[in-house]
Amino acid sequence: YFTNRSVCLGQDHLGIDESFSTTSRLENVFAASEHLWEMALPGLLEEFQRYRNELSEQIKASENTSILGNGFWYFVYNNDKVNRTDLELYLREAEENPVLHSFPDDHKAGLDYLYLRTRYVQSHPVCALWYVFFADFW
């Protein structure tokens, strides 16, 4: 019997592929470990549902005081390549919060900085690596 030993196994060991589809190996792992997680599953599912319900209630409660409209998350936040013209057009004409309609004019210098920095980071993979290193890890 050994202690203080560790091993790193790849996803293949569990039968996980790039598509995260169910494989026979993964089914075997679940079947072999079912006795460890089966009893906790109903409580976990209830906890997840409670979490979803709380989020839903928070969203409903904050709809009238929302800072960003729902469209922002789809058209801007999820689009890291949104160009400035499209961003400004969205903020001026499509954003639900009227305070943000003047954001492109009120914060022109900030948007200038954002887009210059983005252009630099996207100019070469090395620039992106250094940006991530210093901005996130350093």
PDB file of C-alpha atoms in Angstrom:
ATOM      1  CA  TYR A   1       0.000   0.000   0.000  1.00  0.00           C
ATOM      2  CA  PHE A   2       1.388   3.377  -1.008  1.00  0.00           C
ATOM      3  CA  THR A   3       0.520   6.889   0.137  1.00  0.00           C
ATOM      4  CA  ASN A   4       1.367  10.312  -1.224  1.00  0.00           C
ATOM      5  CA  ARG A   5       1.226   9.079  -4.798  1.00  0.00           C
ATOM      6  CA  SER A   6      -0.739  10.687  -7.572  1.00  0.00           C
ATOM      7  CA  VAL A   7      -1.449  10.018 -11.182  1.00  0.00           C
ATOM      8  CA  CYS A   8      -2.729  12.198 -14.004  1.00  0.00           C
ATOM      9  CA  LEU A   9      -4.964  10.421 -16.460  1.00  0.00           C
ATOM     10  CA  GLY A  10      -6.384  11.881 -19.605  1.00  0.00           C
ATOM     11  CA  GLN A  11     -10.016  12.080 -20.557  1.00  0.00           C
ATOM     12  CA  ASP A  12      -9.652   8.832 -22.508  1.00  0.00           C
ATOM     13  CA  HIS A  13      -9.345   6.977 -19.213  1.00  0.00           C
ATOM     14  CA  LEU A  14     -12.957   7.867 -18.404  1.00  0.00           C
ATOM     15  CA  GLY A  15     -14.178   7.389 -21.947  1.00  0.00           C
ATOM     16  CA  ILE A  16     -14.700  11.090 -22.640  1.00  0.00           C
ATOM     17  CA  ASP A  17     -14.134  12.309 -26.173  1.00  0.00           C
ATOM     18  CA  GLU A  18     -14.191  15.780 -27.736  1.00  0.00           C
ATOM     19  CA  SER A  19     -17.960  15.645 -28.277  1.00  0.00           C
ATOM     20  CA  PHE A  20     -18.686  14.622 -24.663  1.00  0.00           C
ATOM     21  CA  SER A  21     -21.018  11.965 -26.037  1.00  0.00           C
ATOM     22  CA  THR A  22     -21.825   8.932 -23.941  1.00  0.00           C
ATOM     23  CA  THR A  23     -19.414   6.103 -24.688  1.00  0.00           C
ATOM     24  CA  SER A  24     -19.408   2.504 -23.524  1.00  0.00           C
ATOM     25  CA  ARG A  25     -16.374   3.246 -21.327  1.00  0.00           C
ATOM     26  CA  LEU A  26     -18.152   6.172 -19.683  1.00  0.00           C
ATOM     27  CA  GLU A  27     -21.252   4.031 -19.114  1.00  0.00           C
ATOM     28  CA  ASN A  28     -19.025   1.427 -17.432  1.00  0.00           C
ATOM     29  CA  VAL A  29     -17.498   4.086 -15.163  1.00  0.00           C
ATOM     30  CA  PHE A  30     -20.962   5.342 -14.176  1.00  0.00           C
ATOM     31  CA  ALA A  31     -22.223   1.805 -13.576  1.00  0.00           C
ATOM     32  CA  ALA A  32     -19.194   0.878 -11.461  1.00  0.00           C
ATOM     33  CA  SER A  33     -19.514   3.998  -9.319  1.00  0.00           C
ATOM     34  CA  GLU A  34     -23.319   4.157  -9.111  1.00  0.00           C
ATOM     35  CA  HIS A  35     -23.324   3.013  -5.499  1.00  0.00           C
ATOM     36  CA  LEU A  36     -21.290   6.125  -4.629  1.00  0.00           C
ATOM     37  CA  TRP A  37     -23.559   8.759  -6.197  1.00  0.00           C
ATOM     38  CA  GLU A  38     -27.006   7.189  -6.581  1.00  0.00           C
ATOM     39  CA  MET A  39     -28.273   8.126  -3.104  1.00  0.00           C
ATOM     40  CA  ALA A  40     -27.140  11.760  -3.444  1.00  0.00           C
ATOM     41  CA  LEU A  41     -28.632  12.317  -6.913  1.00  0.00           C
ATOM     42  CA  PRO A  42     -32.232  13.235  -5.895  1.00  0.00           C
ATOM     43  CA  GLY A  43     -30.974  15.820  -3.391  1.00  0.00           C
ATOM     44  CA  LEU A  44     -28.581  17.248  -5.947  1.00  0.00           C
ATOM     45  CA  LEU A  45     -31.324  17.535  -8.562  1.00  0.00           C
ATOM     46  CA  GLU A  46     -33.559  19.276  -6.011  1.00  0.00           C
ATOM     47  CA  GLU A  47     -30.742  21.692  -5.184  1.00  0.00           C
ATOM     48  CA  PHE A  48     -30.240  22.476  -8.881  1.00  0.00           C
ATOM     49  CA  GLN A  49     -33.970  23.119  -9.314  1.00  0.00           C
ATOM     50  CA  ARG A  50     -34.034  25.359  -6.241  1.00  0.00           C
ATOM     51  CA  TYR A  51     -31.063  27.299  -7.675  1.00  0.00           C
ATOM     52  CA  ARG A  52     -32.855  27.706 -11.042  1.00  0.00           C
ATOM     53  CA  ASN A  53     -36.014  28.877  -9.290  1.00  0.00           C
ATOM     54  CA  GLU A  54     -34.073  31.448  -7.254  1.00  0.00           C
ATOM     55  CA  LEU A  55     -32.353  32.763 -10.387  1.00  0.00           C
ATOM     56  CA  SER A  56     -35.667  33.006 -12.173  1.00  0.00           C
ATOM     57  CA  GLU A  57     -37.167  34.950  -9.268  1.00  0.00           C
ATOM     58  CA  GLN A  58     -34.158  37.288  -9.154  1.00  0.00           C
ATOM     59  CA  ILE A  59     -34.483  37.970 -12.866  1.00  0.00           C
ATOM     60  CA  LYS A  60     -38.201  38.665 -12.554  1.00  0.00           C
ATOM     61  CA  ALA A  61     -37.595  40.961  -9.573  1.00  0.00           C
ATOM     62  CA  SER A  62     -34.860  42.913 -11.340  1.00  0.00           C
ATOM     63  CA  GLU A  63     -36.458  43.256 -14.766  1.00  0.00           C
ATOM     64  CA  ASN A  64     -37.628  46.773 -13.994  1.00  0.00           C
ATOM     65  CA  THR A  65     -34.230  47.884 -12.687  1.00  0.00           C
ATOM     66  CA  SER A  66     -32.026  46.031 -15.138  1.00  0.00           C
ATOM     67  CA  ILE A  67     -28.916  47.923 -16.189  1.00  0.00           C
ATOM     68  CA  LEU A  68     -28.424  45.976 -19.397  1.00  0.00           C
ATOM     69  CA  GLY A  69     -31.221  44.695 -21.565  1.00  0.00           C
ATOM     70  CA  ASN A  70     -31.431  41.013 -22.413  1.00  0.00           C
ATOM     71  CA  GLY A  71     -30.292  41.684 -25.976  1.00  0.00           C
ATOM     72  CA  PHE A  72     -26.945  42.996 -24.734  1.00  0.00           C
ATOM     73  CA  TRP A  73     -25.834  39.545 -23.612  1.00  0.00           C
ATOM     74  CA  TYR A  74     -26.636  38.007 -26.978  1.00  0.00           C
ATOM     75  CA  PHE A  75     -25.549  40.738 -29.398  1.00  0.00           C
ATOM     76  CA  VAL A  76     -22.587  42.246 -27.518  1.00  0.00           C
ATOM     77  CA  TYR A  77     -21.319  40.152 -24.597  1.00  0.00           C
ATOM     78  CA  ASN A  78     -21.320  36.846 -26.496  1.00  0.00           C
ATOM     79  CA  ASN A  79     -19.653  38.436 -29.535  1.00  0.00           C
ATOM     80  CA  ASP A  80     -16.000  39.169 -28.814  1.00  0.00           C
ATOM     81  CA  LYS A  81     -15.564  40.367 -32.391  1.00  0.00           C
ATOM     82  CA  VAL A  82     -18.358  42.971 -32.372  1.00  0.00           C
ATOM     83  CA  ASN A  83     -17.079  45.983 -34.282  1.00  0.00           C
ATOM     84  CA  ARG A  84     -17.403  49.468 -32.926  1.00  0.00           C
ATOM     85  CA  THR A  85     -19.998  50.592 -35.441  1.00  0.00           C
ATOM     86  CA  ASP A  86     -22.294  47.693 -34.544  1.00  0.00           C
ATOM     87  CA  LEU A  87     -21.732  48.222 -30.817  1.00  0.00           C
ATOM     88  CA  GLU A  88     -22.581  51.909 -31.023  1.00  0.00           C
ATOM     89  CA  LEU A  89     -25.606  51.178 -33.194  1.00  0.00           C
ATOM     90  CA  TYR A  90     -26.835  48.599 -30.683  1.00  0.00           C
ATOM     91  CA  LEU A  91     -26.355  50.938 -27.724  1.00  0.00           C
ATOM     92  CA  ARG A  92     -28.040  53.893 -29.449  1.00  0.00           C
ATOM     93  CA  GLU A  93     -30.969  52.096 -31.030  1.00  0.00           C
ATOM     94  CA  ALA A  94     -31.557  48.637 -29.564  1.00  0.00           C
ATOM     95  CA  GLU A  95     -30.480  48.769 -25.913  1.00  0.00           C
ATOM     96  CA  GLU A  96     -33.519  48.788 -23.606  1.00  0.00           C
ATOM     97  CA  ASN A  97     -31.891  51.012 -20.989  1.00  0.00           C
ATOM     98  CA  PRO A  98     -32.203  54.621 -22.234  1.00  0.00           C
ATOM     99  CA  VAL A  99     -29.252  55.732 -20.085  1.00  0.00           C
ATOM    100  CA  LEU A 100     -26.958  53.689 -22.337  1.00  0.00           C
ATOM    101  CA  HIS A 101     -28.209  55.286 -25.554  1.00  0.00           C
ATOM    102  CA  SER A 102     -25.666  58.088 -25.084  1.00  0.00           C
ATOM    103  CA  PHE A 103     -22.870  55.791 -23.862  1.00  0.00           C
ATOM    104  CA  PRO A 104     -20.888  55.938 -27.143  1.00  0.00           C
ATOM    105  CA  ASP A 105     -20.738  59.745 -26.904  1.00  0.00           C
ATOM    106  CA  ASP A 106     -20.313  60.003 -23.137  1.00  0.00           C
ATOM    107  CA  HIS A 107     -17.524  57.415 -23.013  1.00  0.00           C
ATOM    108  CA  LYS A 108     -15.822  57.838 -26.373  1.00  0.00           C
ATOM    109  CA  ALA A 109     -12.330  57.810 -24.818  1.00  0.00           C
ATOM    110  CA  GLY A 110     -13.063  54.552 -23.010  1.00  0.00           C
ATOM    111  CA  LEU A 111     -14.329  52.897 -26.179  1.00  0.00           C
ATOM    112  CA  ASP A 112     -11.268  54.211 -28.062  1.00  0.00           C
ATOM    113  CA  TYR A 113      -9.030  52.561 -25.459  1.00  0.00           C
ATOM    114  CA  LEU A 114     -11.020  49.318 -25.533  1.00  0.00           C
ATOM    115  CA  TYR A 115     -10.882  48.947 -29.299  1.00  0.00           C
ATOM    116  CA  LEU A 116      -7.197  49.956 -29.595  1.00  0.00           C
ATOM    117  CA  ARG A 117      -6.284  47.422 -26.936  1.00  0.00           C
ATOM    118  CA  THR A 118      -8.436  44.753 -28.568  1.00  0.00           C
ATOM    119  CA  ARG A 119      -6.829  45.425 -31.950  1.00  0.00           C
ATOM    120  CA  TYR A 120      -3.371  45.047 -30.377  1.00  0.00           C
ATOM    121  CA  VAL A 121      -4.246  41.806 -28.567  1.00  0.00           C
ATOM    122  CA  GLN A 122      -5.785  40.292 -31.701  1.00  0.00           C
ATOM    123  CA  SER A 123      -2.891  41.376 -33.918  1.00  0.00           C
ATOM    124  CA  HIS A 124      -0.761  38.311 -33.168  1.00  0.00           C
ATOM    125  CA  PRO A 125      -1.061  35.168 -31.005  1.00  0.00           C
ATOM    126  CA  VAL A 126       2.017  36.221 -29.006  1.00  0.00           C
ATOM    127  CA  CYS A 127       0.350  39.530 -28.119  1.00  0.00           C
ATOM    128  CA  ALA A 128      -2.714  37.632 -26.943  1.00  0.00           C
ATOM    129  CA  LEU A 129      -0.578  35.291 -24.831  1.00  0.00           C
ATOM    130  CA  TRP A 130       1.261  38.144 -23.140  1.00  0.00           C
ATOM    131  CA  TYR A 131      -1.949  40.052 -22.555  1.00  0.00           C
ATOM    132  CA  VAL A 132      -3.599  37.056 -20.893  1.00  0.00           C
ATOM    133  CA  PHE A 133      -0.470  36.356 -18.862  1.00  0.00           C
ATOM    134  CA  PHE A 134      -0.081  39.871 -17.494  1.00  0.00           C
ATOM    135  CA  ALA A 135      -3.767  40.750 -17.209  1.00  0.00           C
ATOM    136  CA  ASP A 136      -4.961  37.488 -15.665  1.00  0.00           C
ATOM    137  CA  PHE A 137      -2.046  35.659 -14.085  1.00  0.00           C
ATOM    138  CA  TRP A 138       0.445  38.309 -13.059  1.00  0.00           C
TER     139      TRP A 138
END
